[in-house]
Amino acid sequence: MSSTPFLLLLLSWPFLLSVSALAPPAPALRHKRSNSPPLGFYDPRNNGGSWLTQVNDTFPAGLGEPINVVLLATSDSAVLVDQENNGGLRNYFLSFGFAGECLGQHSGSDQEANLGDGHGYLNETAVIRYDYGDPTLGTCKETVEGGNHFRYWIQSGSSADSGAVFLAVSYELPEQFGHDIIFNGYNLARDWLIGNATAQSTLVPTSNLTNGTTFSGQTSYGGYVYQTSVQYVSGYLSNTSNGINHYLSVGANGTNAVDGLVAMMNVKILTSPASGSTKSSSARLHAQSSLFPTFVVLISMLSAALFFA
Ligand SMILES: *[C@@H]1O[C@H](CO)[C@@H](O)[C@H](O)[C@H]1NC(C)=O
Ligand SMILES: *[C@@H]1O[C@H](CO)[C@@H](O)[C@H](O)[C@H]1NC(C)=O
Ligand SMILES: *[C@@H]1O[C@H](CO)[C@@H](O)[C@H](O)[C@H]1NC(C)=O
Ligand SMILES: *[C@@H]1O[C@H](CO)[C@@H](O)[C@H](O)[C@H]1NC(C)=O
Ligand SMILES: *[C@@H]1O[C@H](CO)[C@@H](O)[C@H](O)[C@H]1NC(C)=O
Ligand SMILES: *[C@@H]1O[C@H](CO)[C@@H](O)[C@H](O)[C@H]1NC(C)=O
Ligand SMILES: *[C@@H]1O[C@H](CO)[C@@H](O)[C@H](O)[C@H]1NC(C)=O
């Protein structure tokens, strides 16, 4: 029996190596945070926190704005890292048309939130604004002309270290009106953000949403493709205007300023660019481990060839 086919197989070893190295990473490598709680966040109220922010100098005193969107800790861990590279949070925001503030300048007031993670009340991590299709200068337009924007906080204190990202989303009037919020502007802003993040072709129907309504879709930026699955959930915020900042203009005529729904977002990275990402190193690791069975088969065939030769 000729050993030529087996020699050919052996010679093809480098070819097999390179092919395997190009194999896409297995979904199992897309880690969730190891400590992510089953729901994807800890309820801030369990440890002295609140689903309302604290706004200073309101009348009457002590009003807050709703935290109406959560980016769940069950999302791919890369998305939960507060950075623009490696497909992180800022790149994800850019994928659905939201960017950091105009020319990096922080304008607008700070708000504090307590996520029940042991940090107590903290100012927002940053303010992120709708970029009107221009990631570089579009948020300057938002600052002047108004539009959709949000503040966000990361649940990362040692008492509730989920890594989930909590967003207080609202739609503001132009600067000349003192950045008041438009009528129904907490609920609508949430739903326009979700409409963009799930690439809906029609508006999310705010008045028809109930506990359990879902949406999903894909967005991309910088070579990363994100799959966002959203479920609206009640029971965290109250369906009310009581205690809500701008309650007189946002809620009116039977519409509560807050409808009581929080949009829970679960985000997966479907595609990463070929280079410059942590994913590619995972892919190489995976390729190496998946070569092991191939190696065993080749050695067995070679032994058989030598035995029968
Ligand atoms: C709100 O007011 C309190 C008391 O004056 C002050 O300590 C706190 O820093 C203010 N917070 C913000 C976000 O301005
Ligand atoms: C929040 O920012 C304000 C200024 O806007 C500052 O006075 C306050 O100390 C900050 N609060 C915290 C908890 O860092
Ligand atoms: C996307 O966001 C913009 C700005 O807030 C809004 O005008 C538009 O209706 C949103 N699209 C969807 C599908 O919700
Ligand atoms: C809400 O539901 C009603 C009844 O199904 C329907 O007639 C209406 O068009 C829906 N509204 C929106 C904004 O989709
Ligand atoms: C909302 O629906 C979920 C199931 O999706 C259920 O577990 C939960 O109790 C509901 N919340 C309220 C406040 O009814
Ligand atoms: C509420 O209804 C009154 C009377 O119809 C109207 O004048 C007012 O503009 C309405 N307010 C809002 C915010 O729609
Ligand atoms: C909130 O309450 C209003 C009236 O009190 C009701 O019409 C609406 O359906 C409620 N919204 C949700 C999402 O439960």
mmCIF file of N, CA and C in Angstrom, residues 56-124:
data_model
loop_
_atom_site.group_PDB
_atom_site.id
_atom_site.type_symbol
_atom_site.label_atom_id
_atom_site.label_comp_id
_atom_site.label_asym_id
_atom_site.label_seq_id
_atom_site.Cartn_x
_atom_site.Cartn_y
_atom_site.Cartn_z
ATOM 1 N N ASN A 56 -31.321 68.738 40.518
ATOM 2 C CA ASN A 56 -31.254 69.847 41.483
ATOM 3 C C ASN A 56 -32.163 70.995 41.087
ATOM 4 N N ASP A 57 -32.579 71.758 42.071
ATOM 5 C CA ASP A 57 -33.308 73.004 41.863
ATOM 6 C C ASP A 57 -34.604 72.833 41.078
ATOM 7 N N THR A 58 -35.332 71.743 41.333
ATOM 8 C CA THR A 58 -36.636 71.607 40.683
ATOM 9 C C THR A 58 -37.680 72.282 41.557
ATOM 10 N N PHE A 59 -38.848 72.580 40.949
ATOM 11 C CA PHE A 59 -39.959 73.087 41.736
ATOM 12 C C PHE A 59 -41.186 72.238 41.459
ATOM 13 N N PRO A 60 -41.770 71.597 42.467
ATOM 14 C CA PRO A 60 -41.244 71.530 43.828
ATOM 15 C C PRO A 60 -39.938 70.742 43.875
ATOM 16 N N ALA A 61 -39.243 70.841 44.997
ATOM 17 C CA ALA A 61 -37.941 70.196 45.116
ATOM 18 C C ALA A 61 -38.058 68.670 45.036
ATOM 19 N N GLY A 62 -37.002 68.037 44.589
ATOM 20 C CA GLY A 62 -36.925 66.580 44.679
ATOM 21 C C GLY A 62 -37.482 65.810 43.499
ATOM 22 N N LEU A 63 -37.723 66.491 42.362
ATOM 23 C CA LEU A 63 -38.221 65.758 41.194
ATOM 24 C C LEU A 63 -37.067 65.027 40.500
ATOM 25 N N GLY A 64 -37.417 63.984 39.727
ATOM 26 C CA GLY A 64 -36.392 63.218 39.023
ATOM 27 C C GLY A 64 -36.849 62.835 37.628
ATOM 28 N N GLU A 65 -35.936 62.275 36.871
ATOM 29 C CA GLU A 65 -36.262 61.823 35.509
ATOM 30 C C GLU A 65 -36.137 60.301 35.438
ATOM 31 N N PRO A 66 -36.970 59.672 34.602
ATOM 32 C CA PRO A 66 -37.010 58.203 34.593
ATOM 33 C C PRO A 66 -35.791 57.555 33.938
ATOM 34 N N ILE A 67 -35.282 56.506 34.581
ATOM 35 C CA ILE A 67 -34.291 55.634 33.947
ATOM 36 C C ILE A 67 -35.118 54.614 33.172
ATOM 37 N N ASN A 68 -35.243 54.834 31.854
ATOM 38 C CA ASN A 68 -36.241 54.097 31.082
ATOM 39 C C ASN A 68 -35.665 53.102 30.075
ATOM 40 N N VAL A 69 -34.345 52.930 30.077
ATOM 41 C CA VAL A 69 -33.703 51.924 29.220
ATOM 42 C C VAL A 69 -32.562 51.288 30.013
ATOM 43 N N VAL A 70 -32.422 49.961 29.903
ATOM 44 C CA VAL A 70 -31.268 49.280 30.517
ATOM 45 C C VAL A 70 -30.584 48.419 29.462
ATOM 46 N N LEU A 71 -29.278 48.576 29.344
ATOM 47 C CA LEU A 71 -28.480 47.695 28.496
ATOM 48 C C LEU A 71 -28.027 46.553 29.406
ATOM 49 N N LEU A 72 -28.630 45.387 29.204
ATOM 50 C CA LEU A 72 -28.492 44.283 30.152
ATOM 51 C C LEU A 72 -27.088 43.687 30.190
ATOM 52 N N ALA A 73 -26.724 43.201 31.381
ATOM 53 C CA ALA A 73 -25.417 42.567 31.577
ATOM 54 C C ALA A 73 -25.332 41.204 30.903
ATOM 55 N N THR A 74 -26.460 40.707 30.383
ATOM 56 C CA THR A 74 -26.436 39.460 29.617
ATOM 57 C C THR A 74 -25.959 39.709 28.185
ATOM 58 N N SER A 75 -25.726 40.980 27.839
ATOM 59 C CA SER A 75 -25.178 41.325 26.525
ATOM 60 C C SER A 75 -23.735 40.833 26.425
ATOM 61 N N ASP A 76 -23.183 40.812 25.212
ATOM 62 C CA ASP A 76 -21.759 40.477 25.063
ATOM 63 C C ASP A 76 -20.927 41.442 25.902
ATOM 64 N N SER A 77 -19.946 40.910 26.605
ATOM 65 C CA SER A 77 -19.193 41.741 27.551
ATOM 66 C C SER A 77 -18.477 42.899 26.858
ATOM 67 N N ALA A 78 -18.062 42.727 25.605
ATOM 68 C CA ALA A 78 -17.343 43.798 24.898
ATOM 69 C C ALA A 78 -18.205 45.059 24.789
ATOM 70 N N VAL A 79 -19.534 44.874 24.625
ATOM 71 C CA VAL A 79 -20.429 46.020 24.455
ATOM 72 C C VAL A 79 -20.562 46.802 25.761
ATOM 73 N N LEU A 80 -20.319 46.153 26.889
ATOM 74 C CA LEU A 80 -20.518 46.785 28.197
ATOM 75 C C LEU A 80 -19.295 47.580 28.653
ATOM 76 N N VAL A 81 -18.230 47.563 27.863
ATOM 77 C CA VAL A 81 -17.025 48.313 28.232
ATOM 78 C C VAL A 81 -17.152 49.739 27.688
ATOM 79 N N ASP A 82 -16.983 50.730 28.567
ATOM 80 C CA ASP A 82 -17.223 52.123 28.206
ATOM 81 C C ASP A 82 -16.066 52.690 27.384
ATOM 82 N N GLN A 83 -16.008 52.288 26.117
ATOM 83 C CA GLN A 83 -14.962 52.759 25.212
ATOM 84 C C GLN A 83 -15.473 52.672 23.779
ATOM 85 N N GLU A 84 -14.750 53.354 22.862
ATOM 86 C CA GLU A 84 -15.177 53.300 21.463
ATOM 87 C C GLU A 84 -14.500 52.148 20.727
ATOM 88 N N ASN A 85 -13.285 51.759 21.142
ATOM 89 C CA ASN A 85 -12.611 50.675 20.413
ATOM 90 C C ASN A 85 -13.119 49.307 20.852
ATOM 91 N N ASN A 86 -12.732 48.295 20.114
ATOM 92 C CA ASN A 86 -13.133 46.907 20.378
ATOM 93 C C ASN A 86 -14.651 46.705 20.419
ATOM 94 N N GLY A 87 -15.384 47.541 19.710
ATOM 95 C CA GLY A 87 -16.841 47.363 19.649
ATOM 96 C C GLY A 87 -17.551 47.750 20.924
ATOM 97 N N GLY A 88 -16.890 48.557 21.767
ATOM 98 C CA GLY A 88 -17.419 48.925 23.078
ATOM 99 C C GLY A 88 -18.656 49.820 23.034
ATOM 100 N N LEU A 89 -19.097 50.211 24.223
ATOM 101 C CA LEU A 89 -20.342 50.953 24.412
ATOM 102 C C LEU A 89 -20.482 52.172 23.495
ATOM 103 N N ARG A 90 -19.411 52.978 23.405
ATOM 104 C CA ARG A 90 -19.492 54.209 22.598
ATOM 105 C C ARG A 90 -19.649 53.886 21.112
ATOM 106 N N ASN A 91 -19.025 52.794 20.667
ATOM 107 C CA ASN A 91 -19.182 52.373 19.270
ATOM 108 C C ASN A 91 -20.608 51.867 19.038
ATOM 109 N N TYR A 92 -21.140 51.172 20.049
ATOM 110 C CA TYR A 92 -22.528 50.695 19.955
ATOM 111 C C TYR A 92 -23.486 51.884 19.843
ATOM 112 N N PHE A 93 -23.295 52.913 20.691
ATOM 113 C CA PHE A 93 -24.139 54.116 20.612
ATOM 114 C C PHE A 93 -24.056 54.726 19.203
ATOM 115 N N LEU A 94 -22.833 54.802 18.647
ATOM 116 C CA LEU A 94 -22.655 55.371 17.307
ATOM 117 C C LEU A 94 -23.421 54.561 16.262
ATOM 118 N N SER A 95 -23.560 53.241 16.494
ATOM 119 C CA SER A 95 -24.222 52.381 15.505
ATOM 120 C C SER A 95 -25.697 52.728 15.341
ATOM 121 N N PHE A 96 -26.291 53.406 16.341
ATOM 122 C CA PHE A 96 -27.690 53.826 16.159
ATOM 123 C C PHE A 96 -27.857 55.338 16.267
ATOM 124 N N GLY A 97 -26.763 56.067 15.926
ATOM 125 C CA GLY A 97 -26.897 57.505 15.703
ATOM 126 C C GLY A 97 -26.732 58.391 16.921
ATOM 127 N N PHE A 98 -26.041 57.900 17.958
ATOM 128 C CA PHE A 98 -25.816 58.709 19.152
ATOM 129 C C PHE A 98 -24.312 58.848 19.419
ATOM 130 N N ALA A 99 -23.896 60.074 19.742
ATOM 131 C CA ALA A 99 -22.468 60.324 19.945
ATOM 132 C C ALA A 99 -22.256 61.208 21.165
ATOM 133 N N GLY A 100 -21.007 61.311 21.592
ATOM 134 C CA GLY A 100 -20.642 62.146 22.731
ATOM 135 C C GLY A 100 -20.947 63.614 22.440
ATOM 136 N N GLU A 101 -20.796 64.454 23.435
ATOM 137 C CA GLU A 101 -21.234 65.842 23.309
ATOM 138 C C GLU A 101 -20.408 66.637 22.308
ATOM 139 N N CYS A 102 -21.029 67.743 21.838
ATOM 140 C CA CYS A 102 -20.453 68.620 20.823
ATOM 141 C C CYS A 102 -19.010 68.989 21.137
ATOM 142 N N LEU A 103 -18.087 68.590 20.263
ATOM 143 C CA LEU A 103 -16.660 68.907 20.384
ATOM 144 C C LEU A 103 -16.094 68.558 21.759
ATOM 145 N N GLY A 104 -16.677 67.526 22.371
ATOM 146 C CA GLY A 104 -16.164 67.047 23.656
ATOM 147 C C GLY A 104 -16.475 67.956 24.833
ATOM 148 N N GLN A 105 -17.303 69.006 24.587
ATOM 149 C CA GLN A 105 -17.617 69.951 25.665
ATOM 150 C C GLN A 105 -18.897 69.527 26.385
ATOM 151 N N HIS A 106 -18.823 69.407 27.701
ATOM 152 C CA HIS A 106 -20.009 69.028 28.470
ATOM 153 C C HIS A 106 -20.877 70.254 28.700
ATOM 154 N N SER A 107 -22.119 70.190 28.152
ATOM 155 C CA SER A 107 -23.053 71.279 28.421
ATOM 156 C C SER A 107 -24.302 70.663 29.027
ATOM 157 N N GLY A 108 -25.097 71.439 29.643
ATOM 158 C CA GLY A 108 -26.295 70.897 30.285
ATOM 159 C C GLY A 108 -25.960 70.475 31.697
ATOM 160 N N SER A 109 -27.020 70.380 32.497
ATOM 161 C CA SER A 109 -26.817 70.138 33.920
ATOM 162 C C SER A 109 -26.514 68.675 34.197
ATOM 163 N N ASP A 110 -25.884 68.420 35.342
ATOM 164 C CA ASP A 110 -25.648 67.047 35.763
ATOM 165 C C ASP A 110 -26.863 66.534 36.526
ATOM 166 N N GLN A 111 -27.071 65.231 36.440
ATOM 167 C CA GLN A 111 -28.074 64.580 37.280
ATOM 168 C C GLN A 111 -27.393 63.429 37.983
ATOM 169 N N GLU A 112 -27.894 63.125 39.172
ATOM 170 C CA GLU A 112 -27.317 62.020 39.931
ATOM 171 C C GLU A 112 -28.292 60.842 39.945
ATOM 172 N N ALA A 113 -27.745 59.626 39.974
ATOM 173 C CA ALA A 113 -28.584 58.428 40.103
ATOM 174 C C ALA A 113 -27.913 57.474 41.079
ATOM 175 N N ASN A 114 -28.771 56.717 41.779
ATOM 176 C CA ASN A 114 -28.293 55.694 42.720
ATOM 177 C C ASN A 114 -28.765 54.334 42.215
ATOM 178 N N LEU A 115 -27.838 53.539 41.710
ATOM 179 C CA LEU A 115 -28.196 52.241 41.134
ATOM 180 C C LEU A 115 -28.188 51.119 42.172
ATOM 181 N N GLY A 116 -28.090 51.486 43.456
ATOM 182 C CA GLY A 116 -28.130 50.470 44.504
ATOM 183 C C GLY A 116 -26.912 49.562 44.504
ATOM 184 N N ASP A 117 -25.811 50.060 43.946
ATOM 185 C CA ASP A 117 -24.614 49.213 43.865
ATOM 186 C C ASP A 117 -23.579 49.574 44.932
ATOM 187 N N GLY A 118 -23.992 50.431 45.874
ATOM 188 C CA GLY A 118 -23.086 50.806 46.952
ATOM 189 C C GLY A 118 -22.364 52.128 46.710
ATOM 190 N N HIS A 119 -22.466 52.656 45.486
ATOM 191 C CA HIS A 119 -21.813 53.934 45.182
ATOM 192 C C HIS A 119 -22.636 55.134 45.640
ATOM 193 N N GLY A 120 -23.895 54.889 46.029
ATOM 194 C CA GLY A 120 -24.766 56.015 46.363
ATOM 195 C C GLY A 120 -25.091 56.813 45.108
ATOM 196 N N TYR A 121 -25.472 58.094 45.298
ATOM 197 C CA TYR A 121 -25.804 58.932 44.137
ATOM 198 C C TYR A 121 -24.543 59.410 43.438
ATOM 199 N N LEU A 122 -24.475 59.176 42.129
ATOM 200 C CA LEU A 122 -23.336 59.612 41.312
ATOM 201 C C LEU A 122 -23.845 60.408 40.121
ATOM 202 N N ASN A 123 -23.069 61.404 39.683
ATOM 203 C CA ASN A 123 -23.390 62.091 38.430
ATOM 204 C C ASN A 123 -23.330 61.099 37.276
ATOM 205 N N GLU A 124 -24.030 61.430 36.189
ATOM 206 C CA GLU A 124 -23.987 60.575 35.005
ATOM 207 C C GLU A 124 -22.544 60.400 34.535
#
